[in-house]
């Protein structure tokens, strides 16, 4: 069955979760690696083309995932969670969704604002146009600098949210011993619960 039930996720939601988790963790590590390479590195241009290409794959998957998510609401949070834990879970999930979009979009704006005007061609096949950058953001250098800061601190915030997300999943599994992690791994039956998880 593709749709989730009231207590479990469907195969498509599980596919989106783990594919995007792998791509995003990989992109965070890749971005930080690229950032410390010297400008003279002969592979820098190709490596940034790869970073941008995978970033657009993440953006496309994020769009598909959010549409899927609205059509197939997530199962409920386990019973027995304190109200602050429910609130933290909702905020954490909203933050992760927001950053899944914000990181590719700030990257896209950054390269669009760059005075170098370097084209983006996803995997050397699909040309991506530059976005219009509002004049109110100042010169091209200033606008590029702003998006660079947003991209960088957005990435740091995402690392913090992912670490918290993993810690919470492990706490559910090993301490609360509920089905929260299991139901994101397989579509098997899980315990019935009480409230929406976002
Ligand atoms: C899931 C999506 C993405 C993630 C997780 C991600 C992550 C990162 C990280 C961690 C850095 C290093 C930041 C720093 O320490 O300064 C970085 C740099 C960069 N990213 Fe991304 N990125 C994503 C998508 C994109 C996209 C779609 C583009 C462009 C279309 C892009 C363009 C860049 C550029 C040009 C830099 C270098 C910034 C600089 O010169 O300091 N990124 N990215």
PDB file of C-alpha atoms and ligand atoms in Angstrom:
ATOM      1  CA  UNK A   1       0.000   0.000   0.000  1.00  0.00           C
ATOM      2  CA  UNK A   2       1.414   3.428  -0.954  1.00  0.00           C
ATOM      3  CA  UNK A   3      -0.618   5.677   1.353  1.00  0.00           C
ATOM      4  CA  UNK A   4       0.217   5.854   5.025  1.00  0.00           C
ATOM      5  CA  UNK A   5      -2.282   4.556   7.510  1.00  0.00           C
ATOM      6  CA  UNK A   6      -3.171   6.448  10.692  1.00  0.00           C
ATOM      7  CA  UNK A   7      -0.275   4.741  12.478  1.00  0.00           C
ATOM      8  CA  UNK A   8       2.438   4.235   9.852  1.00  0.00           C
ATOM      9  CA  UNK A   9       4.178   5.851   6.879  1.00  0.00           C
ATOM     10  CA  UNK A  10       3.712   4.642   3.305  1.00  0.00           C
ATOM     11  CA  UNK A  11       6.541   3.445   1.070  1.00  0.00           C
ATOM     12  CA  UNK A  12       6.746   6.736  -0.801  1.00  0.00           C
ATOM     13  CA  UNK A  13       7.073   8.798   2.389  1.00  0.00           C
ATOM     14  CA  UNK A  14       9.808   6.417   3.606  1.00  0.00           C
ATOM     15  CA  UNK A  15      11.579   6.647   0.241  1.00  0.00           C
ATOM     16  CA  UNK A  16      11.505  10.471   0.349  1.00  0.00           C
ATOM     17  CA  UNK A  17      12.718  10.549   3.955  1.00  0.00           C
ATOM     18  CA  UNK A  18      15.796   8.347   3.536  1.00  0.00           C
ATOM     19  CA  UNK A  19      16.761   9.476   0.026  1.00  0.00           C
ATOM     20  CA  UNK A  20      16.641  13.106   1.078  1.00  0.00           C
ATOM     21  CA  UNK A  21      18.381  12.384   4.382  1.00  0.00           C
ATOM     22  CA  UNK A  22      21.309  10.812   2.497  1.00  0.00           C
ATOM     23  CA  UNK A  23      21.481  13.572  -0.104  1.00  0.00           C
ATOM     24  CA  UNK A  24      21.234  16.403   2.426  1.00  0.00           C
ATOM     25  CA  UNK A  25      23.772  15.004   4.900  1.00  0.00           C
ATOM     26  CA  UNK A  26      26.072  14.372   1.919  1.00  0.00           C
ATOM     27  CA  UNK A  27      25.518  17.931   0.637  1.00  0.00           C
ATOM     28  CA  UNK A  28      26.239  19.470   4.043  1.00  0.00           C
ATOM     29  CA  UNK A  29      29.531  17.571   4.272  1.00  0.00           C
ATOM     30  CA  UNK A  30      30.344  18.287   0.616  1.00  0.00           C
ATOM     31  CA  UNK A  31      29.615  22.029   1.014  1.00  0.00           C
ATOM     32  CA  UNK A  32      31.843  22.282   4.101  1.00  0.00           C
ATOM     33  CA  UNK A  33      34.587  20.376   2.269  1.00  0.00           C
ATOM     34  CA  UNK A  34      34.340  22.684  -0.759  1.00  0.00           C
ATOM     35  CA  UNK A  35      34.460  25.751   1.460  1.00  0.00           C
ATOM     36  CA  UNK A  36      37.930  24.875   2.742  1.00  0.00           C
ATOM     37  CA  UNK A  37      39.455  24.083  -0.695  1.00  0.00           C
ATOM     38  CA  UNK A  38      41.848  26.732  -2.027  1.00  0.00           C
ATOM     39  CA  UNK A  39      40.503  28.920  -4.876  1.00  0.00           C
ATOM     40  CA  UNK A  40      43.447  27.586  -6.947  1.00  0.00           C
ATOM     41  CA  UNK A  41      42.153  23.981  -6.773  1.00  0.00           C
ATOM     42  CA  UNK A  42      41.882  22.813 -10.413  1.00  0.00           C
ATOM     43  CA  UNK A  43      38.721  20.773  -9.678  1.00  0.00           C
ATOM     44  CA  UNK A  44      36.852  23.572  -7.907  1.00  0.00           C
ATOM     45  CA  UNK A  45      34.653  24.521 -10.867  1.00  0.00           C
ATOM     46  CA  UNK A  46      33.512  20.924 -11.541  1.00  0.00           C
ATOM     47  CA  UNK A  47      32.980  20.238  -7.842  1.00  0.00           C
ATOM     48  CA  UNK A  48      30.748  23.313  -7.510  1.00  0.00           C
ATOM     49  CA  UNK A  49      28.827  22.250 -10.619  1.00  0.00           C
ATOM     50  CA  UNK A  50      28.213  18.902  -8.886  1.00  0.00           C
ATOM     51  CA  UNK A  51      27.190  20.645  -5.635  1.00  0.00           C
ATOM     52  CA  UNK A  52      24.720  22.837  -7.539  1.00  0.00           C
ATOM     53  CA  UNK A  53      23.377  19.873  -9.554  1.00  0.00           C
ATOM     54  CA  UNK A  54      22.670  17.740  -6.490  1.00  0.00           C
ATOM     55  CA  UNK A  55      21.185  20.836  -4.808  1.00  0.00           C
ATOM     56  CA  UNK A  56      18.630  21.094  -7.613  1.00  0.00           C
ATOM     57  CA  UNK A  57      17.811  17.390  -7.256  1.00  0.00           C
ATOM     58  CA  UNK A  58      17.135  18.076  -3.551  1.00  0.00           C
ATOM     59  CA  UNK A  59      14.909  21.041  -4.467  1.00  0.00           C
ATOM     60  CA  UNK A  60      12.921  18.930  -6.974  1.00  0.00           C
ATOM     61  CA  UNK A  61      12.525  16.124  -4.414  1.00  0.00           C
ATOM     62  CA  UNK A  62      11.493  18.677  -1.757  1.00  0.00           C
ATOM     63  CA  UNK A  63       8.717  19.966  -4.019  1.00  0.00           C
ATOM     64  CA  UNK A  64       7.467  16.443  -4.735  1.00  0.00           C
ATOM     65  CA  UNK A  65       7.741  15.528  -1.060  1.00  0.00           C
ATOM     66  CA  UNK A  66       5.728  18.497   0.194  1.00  0.00           C
ATOM     67  CA  UNK A  67       2.959  17.796  -2.347  1.00  0.00           C
ATOM     68  CA  UNK A  68       2.948  14.140  -1.267  1.00  0.00           C
ATOM     69  CA  UNK A  69       2.925  15.197   2.374  1.00  0.00           C
ATOM     70  CA  UNK A  70      -0.149  17.400   1.984  1.00  0.00           C
ATOM     71  CA  UNK A  71      -2.011  14.677   0.098  1.00  0.00           C
ATOM     72  CA  UNK A  72      -0.939  11.995   2.621  1.00  0.00           C
ATOM     73  CA  UNK A  73      -0.815  13.445   6.150  1.00  0.00           C
ATOM     74  CA  UNK A  74       1.814  11.946   8.467  1.00  0.00           C
ATOM     75  CA  UNK A  75       0.859   9.473  11.180  1.00  0.00           C
ATOM     76  CA  UNK A  76       0.291  10.815  14.666  1.00  0.00           C
ATOM     77  CA  UNK A  77       2.926  11.291  17.343  1.00  0.00           C
ATOM     78  CA  UNK A  78       3.053   8.552  19.981  1.00  0.00           C
ATOM     79  CA  UNK A  79       0.827   8.913  22.995  1.00  0.00           C
ATOM     80  CA  UNK A  80       2.644   9.682  26.223  1.00  0.00           C
ATOM     81  CA  UNK A  81       4.757  12.547  24.861  1.00  0.00           C
ATOM     82  CA  UNK A  82       4.784  15.685  27.046  1.00  0.00           C
ATOM     83  CA  UNK A  83       3.215  18.768  25.455  1.00  0.00           C
ATOM     84  CA  UNK A  84       6.627  20.503  25.238  1.00  0.00           C
ATOM     85  CA  UNK A  85       7.973  17.437  23.408  1.00  0.00           C
ATOM     86  CA  UNK A  86       5.097  17.607  20.910  1.00  0.00           C
ATOM     87  CA  UNK A  87       5.715  21.314  20.401  1.00  0.00           C
ATOM     88  CA  UNK A  88       9.470  20.724  19.938  1.00  0.00           C
ATOM     89  CA  UNK A  89       8.772  17.908  17.448  1.00  0.00           C
ATOM     90  CA  UNK A  90       6.405  20.118  15.401  1.00  0.00           C
ATOM     91  CA  UNK A  91       8.854  23.044  15.394  1.00  0.00           C
ATOM     92  CA  UNK A  92      11.780  20.784  14.504  1.00  0.00           C
ATOM     93  CA  UNK A  93       9.876  19.241  11.594  1.00  0.00           C
ATOM     94  CA  UNK A  94       8.749  22.645  10.317  1.00  0.00           C
ATOM     95  CA  UNK A  95      12.352  23.915  10.598  1.00  0.00           C
ATOM     96  CA  UNK A  96      13.696  20.929   8.649  1.00  0.00           C
ATOM     97  CA  UNK A  97      11.099  21.351   5.886  1.00  0.00           C
ATOM     98  CA  UNK A  98      11.837  25.089   5.687  1.00  0.00           C
ATOM     99  CA  UNK A  99      15.597  24.509   5.397  1.00  0.00           C
ATOM    100  CA  UNK A 100      15.196  21.741   2.797  1.00  0.00           C
ATOM    101  CA  UNK A 101      13.800  24.526   0.583  1.00  0.00           C
ATOM    102  CA  UNK A 102      15.837  27.439   1.922  1.00  0.00           C
ATOM    103  CA  UNK A 103      19.271  25.906   1.296  1.00  0.00           C
ATOM    104  CA  UNK A 104      18.839  25.203  -2.430  1.00  0.00           C
ATOM    105  CA  UNK A 105      16.989  28.506  -2.931  1.00  0.00           C
ATOM    106  CA  UNK A 106      19.625  30.651  -1.170  1.00  0.00           C
ATOM    107  CA  UNK A 107      22.301  28.771  -3.174  1.00  0.00           C
ATOM    108  CA  UNK A 108      20.374  29.511  -6.369  1.00  0.00           C
ATOM    109  CA  UNK A 109      20.061  33.209  -5.452  1.00  0.00           C
ATOM    110  CA  UNK A 110      23.755  33.308  -4.536  1.00  0.00           C
ATOM    111  CA  UNK A 111      24.915  32.107  -7.949  1.00  0.00           C
ATOM    112  CA  UNK A 112      22.276  34.312  -9.641  1.00  0.00           C
ATOM    113  CA  UNK A 113      23.596  37.409  -7.850  1.00  0.00           C
ATOM    114  CA  UNK A 114      27.263  36.609  -8.459  1.00  0.00           C
ATOM    115  CA  UNK A 115      29.072  39.198 -10.630  1.00  0.00           C
ATOM    116  CA  UNK A 116      30.842  36.238 -12.299  1.00  0.00           C
ATOM    117  CA  UNK A 117      27.556  35.155 -13.899  1.00  0.00           C
ATOM    118  CA  UNK A 118      28.649  31.493 -13.971  1.00  0.00           C
ATOM    119  CA  UNK A 119      25.916  29.361 -15.602  1.00  0.00           C
ATOM    120  CA  UNK A 120      24.421  26.365 -13.798  1.00  0.00           C
ATOM    121  CA  UNK A 121      23.857  23.276 -15.963  1.00  0.00           C
ATOM    122  CA  UNK A 122      22.476  20.397 -13.898  1.00  0.00           C
ATOM    123  CA  UNK A 123      24.708  17.362 -14.532  1.00  0.00           C
ATOM    124  CA  UNK A 124      25.874  19.125 -17.748  1.00  0.00           C
ATOM    125  CA  UNK A 125      22.420  18.519 -19.249  1.00  0.00           C
ATOM    126  CA  UNK A 126      19.758  20.865 -17.896  1.00  0.00           C
ATOM    127  CA  UNK A 127      20.516  24.630 -17.979  1.00  0.00           C
ATOM    128  CA  UNK A 128      19.030  26.526 -15.030  1.00  0.00           C
ATOM    129  CA  UNK A 129      18.279  30.251 -15.518  1.00  0.00           C
ATOM    130  CA  UNK A 130      19.489  32.779 -12.981  1.00  0.00           C
ATOM    131  CA  UNK A 131      16.839  34.151 -10.626  1.00  0.00           C
ATOM    132  CA  UNK A 132      16.010  37.874 -10.706  1.00  0.00           C
ATOM    133  CA  UNK A 133      17.786  39.452  -7.730  1.00  0.00           C
ATOM    134  CA  UNK A 134      15.917  42.419  -6.169  1.00  0.00           C
ATOM    135  CA  UNK A 135      17.790  45.722  -6.664  1.00  0.00           C
ATOM    136  CA  UNK A 136      16.941  46.657  -3.074  1.00  0.00           C
ATOM    137  CA  UNK A 137      19.653  44.186  -2.003  1.00  0.00           C
ATOM    138  CA  UNK A 138      22.372  46.529  -3.331  1.00  0.00           C
ATOM    139  CA  UNK A 139      25.215  45.732  -5.736  1.00  0.00           C
ATOM    140  CA  UNK A 140      25.693  42.226  -7.093  1.00  0.00           C
ATOM    141  CA  UNK A 141      28.555  41.702  -4.629  1.00  0.00           C
ATOM    142  CA  UNK A 142      26.396  42.795  -1.696  1.00  0.00           C
ATOM    143  CA  UNK A 143      23.482  40.574  -2.737  1.00  0.00           C
ATOM    144  CA  UNK A 144      25.806  37.618  -3.320  1.00  0.00           C
ATOM    145  CA  UNK A 145      27.370  38.212   0.116  1.00  0.00           C
ATOM    146  CA  UNK A 146      23.942  38.254   1.770  1.00  0.00           C
ATOM    147  CA  UNK A 147      22.862  34.944   0.179  1.00  0.00           C
ATOM    148  CA  UNK A 148      26.254  33.425   1.030  1.00  0.00           C
ATOM    149  CA  UNK A 149      25.694  34.237   4.714  1.00  0.00           C
ATOM    150  CA  UNK A 150      22.123  32.881   4.602  1.00  0.00           C
ATOM    151  CA  UNK A 151      23.302  29.691   2.840  1.00  0.00           C
ATOM    152  CA  UNK A 152      26.133  29.176   5.320  1.00  0.00           C
ATOM    153  CA  UNK A 153      24.194  29.813   8.550  1.00  0.00           C
ATOM    154  CA  UNK A 154      21.187  27.954   7.133  1.00  0.00           C
ATOM    155  CA  UNK A 155      23.520  24.959   6.687  1.00  0.00           C
ATOM    156  CA  UNK A 156      24.780  25.289  10.292  1.00  0.00           C
ATOM    157  CA  UNK A 157      21.203  25.502  11.581  1.00  0.00           C
ATOM    158  CA  UNK A 158      20.294  22.444   9.546  1.00  0.00           C
ATOM    159  CA  UNK A 159      23.207  20.479  11.036  1.00  0.00           C
ATOM    160  CA  UNK A 160      21.945  21.402  14.535  1.00  0.00           C
ATOM    161  CA  UNK A 161      18.369  20.370  13.662  1.00  0.00           C
ATOM    162  CA  UNK A 162      19.491  17.072  12.098  1.00  0.00           C
ATOM    163  CA  UNK A 163      21.564  16.187  15.187  1.00  0.00           C
ATOM    164  CA  UNK A 164      18.556  16.959  17.422  1.00  0.00           C
ATOM    165  CA  UNK A 165      16.239  15.018  15.097  1.00  0.00           C
ATOM    166  CA  UNK A 166      18.494  11.933  15.251  1.00  0.00           C
ATOM    167  CA  UNK A 167      18.844  12.230  19.049  1.00  0.00           C
ATOM    168  CA  UNK A 168      15.037  12.422  19.399  1.00  0.00           C
ATOM    169  CA  UNK A 169      14.551   9.383  17.120  1.00  0.00           C
ATOM    170  CA  UNK A 170      17.047   7.388  19.207  1.00  0.00           C
ATOM    171  CA  UNK A 171      15.363   8.479  22.439  1.00  0.00           C
ATOM    172  CA  UNK A 172      12.002   7.246  21.100  1.00  0.00           C
ATOM    173  CA  UNK A 173      13.550   3.935  20.111  1.00  0.00           C
ATOM    174  CA  UNK A 174      15.800   3.136  23.076  1.00  0.00           C
ATOM    175  CA  UNK A 175      14.272   5.044  26.000  1.00  0.00           C
ATOM    176  CA  UNK A 176      10.544   5.519  25.310  1.00  0.00           C
ATOM    177  CA  UNK A 177      10.614   2.241  23.308  1.00  0.00           C
ATOM    178  CA  UNK A 178       7.812   3.339  20.976  1.00  0.00           C
ATOM    179  CA  UNK A 179       7.388   2.819  17.213  1.00  0.00           C
ATOM    180  CA  UNK A 180       8.478   6.264  16.020  1.00  0.00           C
ATOM    181  CA  UNK A 181      11.737   5.095  14.414  1.00  0.00           C
ATOM    182  CA  UNK A 182      10.446   1.677  13.322  1.00  0.00           C
ATOM    183  CA  UNK A 183       7.570   3.156  11.340  1.00  0.00           C
ATOM    184  CA  UNK A 184      10.023   5.336   9.363  1.00  0.00           C
ATOM    185  CA  UNK A 185      11.999   2.210   8.466  1.00  0.00           C
ATOM    186  CA  UNK A 186       9.239  -0.146   7.420  1.00  0.00           C
ATOM    187  CA  UNK A 187       5.566  -0.008   6.465  1.00  0.00           C
ATOM    188  CA  UNK A 188       4.618  -2.727   8.939  1.00  0.00           C
ATOM    189  CA  UNK A 189       1.780  -2.106  11.414  1.00  0.00           C
ATOM    190  CA  UNK A 190       2.594   0.330  14.205  1.00  0.00           C
ATOM    191  CA  UNK A 191       0.815   1.409  17.371  1.00  0.00           C
ATOM    192  CA  UNK A 192      -2.247   3.635  17.023  1.00  0.00           C
ATOM    193  CA  UNK A 193      -1.682   7.173  18.268  1.00  0.00           C
ATOM    194  CA  UNK A 194      -3.442  10.394  19.048  1.00  0.00           C
ATOM    195  CA  UNK A 195      -2.281  13.568  17.325  1.00  0.00           C
ATOM    196  CA  UNK A 196      -0.841  14.784  14.015  1.00  0.00           C
ATOM    197  CA  UNK A 197       2.978  15.001  13.840  1.00  0.00           C
ATOM    198  CA  UNK A 198       3.155  18.395  12.108  1.00  0.00           C
TER     199      UNK A 198
HETATM  200  C1  LIG B   1      20.425  20.525  -0.041  1.00  0.00           C
HETATM  201  C2  LIG B   1      20.924  21.565  -0.640  1.00  0.00           C
HETATM  202  C3  LIG B   1      22.221  22.213  -0.238  1.00  0.00           C
HETATM  203  C4  LIG B   1      22.981  22.062   0.888  1.00  0.00           C
HETATM  204  C5  LIG B   1      22.704  21.166   2.092  1.00  0.00           C
HETATM  205  C6  LIG B   1      24.131  22.942   0.740  1.00  0.00           C
HETATM  206  C7  LIG B   1      25.143  23.071   1.678  1.00  0.00           C
HETATM  207  C8  LIG B   1      26.239  23.908   1.558  1.00  0.00           C
HETATM  208  C9  LIG B   1      27.253  24.108   2.554  1.00  0.00           C
HETATM  209  C10 LIG B   1      27.322  23.409   3.924  1.00  0.00           C
HETATM  210  C11 LIG B   1      28.145  24.989   2.072  1.00  0.00           C
HETATM  211  C12 LIG B   1      29.405  25.547   2.788  1.00  0.00           C
HETATM  212  C13 LIG B   1      28.996  26.827   3.498  1.00  0.00           C
HETATM  213  C14 LIG B   1      30.166  27.526   4.166  1.00  0.00           C
HETATM  214  O1  LIG B   1      30.778  26.947   5.080  1.00  0.00           O
HETATM  215  O2  LIG B   1      30.469  28.673   3.769  1.00  0.00           O
HETATM  216  C15 LIG B   1      27.716  25.371   0.738  1.00  0.00           C
HETATM  217  C16 LIG B   1      28.374  26.274  -0.092  1.00  0.00           C
HETATM  218  C17 LIG B   1      27.928  26.667  -1.338  1.00  0.00           C
HETATM  219  N1  LIG B   1      26.761  26.250  -1.969  1.00  0.00           N
HETATM  220 FE1  LIG B   1      25.409  24.937  -1.222  1.00  0.00          FE
HETATM  221  N2  LIG B   1      24.041  23.591  -0.472  1.00  0.00           N
HETATM  222  C18 LIG B   1      22.898  23.179  -1.103  1.00  0.00           C
HETATM  223  C19 LIG B   1      22.433  23.590  -2.339  1.00  0.00           C
HETATM  224  C20 LIG B   1      23.061  24.508  -3.171  1.00  0.00           C
HETATM  225  C21 LIG B   1      22.551  24.977  -4.446  1.00  0.00           C
HETATM  226  C22 LIG B   1      21.240  24.523  -5.117  1.00  0.00           C
HETATM  227  C23 LIG B   1      23.452  25.867  -4.924  1.00  0.00           C
HETATM  228  C24 LIG B   1      23.432  26.668  -6.198  1.00  0.00           C
HETATM  229  C25 LIG B   1      22.559  26.567  -7.168  1.00  0.00           C
HETATM  230  C26 LIG B   1      24.528  25.965  -3.967  1.00  0.00           C
HETATM  231  C27 LIG B   1      25.659  26.761  -4.105  1.00  0.00           C
HETATM  232  C28 LIG B   1      26.674  26.889  -3.192  1.00  0.00           C
HETATM  233  C29 LIG B   1      27.833  27.746  -3.372  1.00  0.00           C
HETATM  234  C30 LIG B   1      28.131  28.624  -4.599  1.00  0.00           C
HETATM  235  C31 LIG B   1      28.605  27.618  -2.205  1.00  0.00           C
HETATM  236  C32 LIG B   1      29.934  28.328  -1.888  1.00  0.00           C
HETATM  237  C33 LIG B   1      29.642  29.522  -1.018  1.00  0.00           C
HETATM  238  C34 LIG B   1      30.898  30.309  -0.762  1.00  0.00           C
HETATM  239  O3  LIG B   1      31.543  30.708  -1.712  1.00  0.00           O
HETATM  240  O4  LIG B   1      31.197  30.545   0.429  1.00  0.00           O
HETATM  241  N3  LIG B   1      24.254  25.137  -2.897  1.00  0.00           N
HETATM  242  N4  LIG B   1      26.549  24.712   0.461  1.00  0.00           N
END
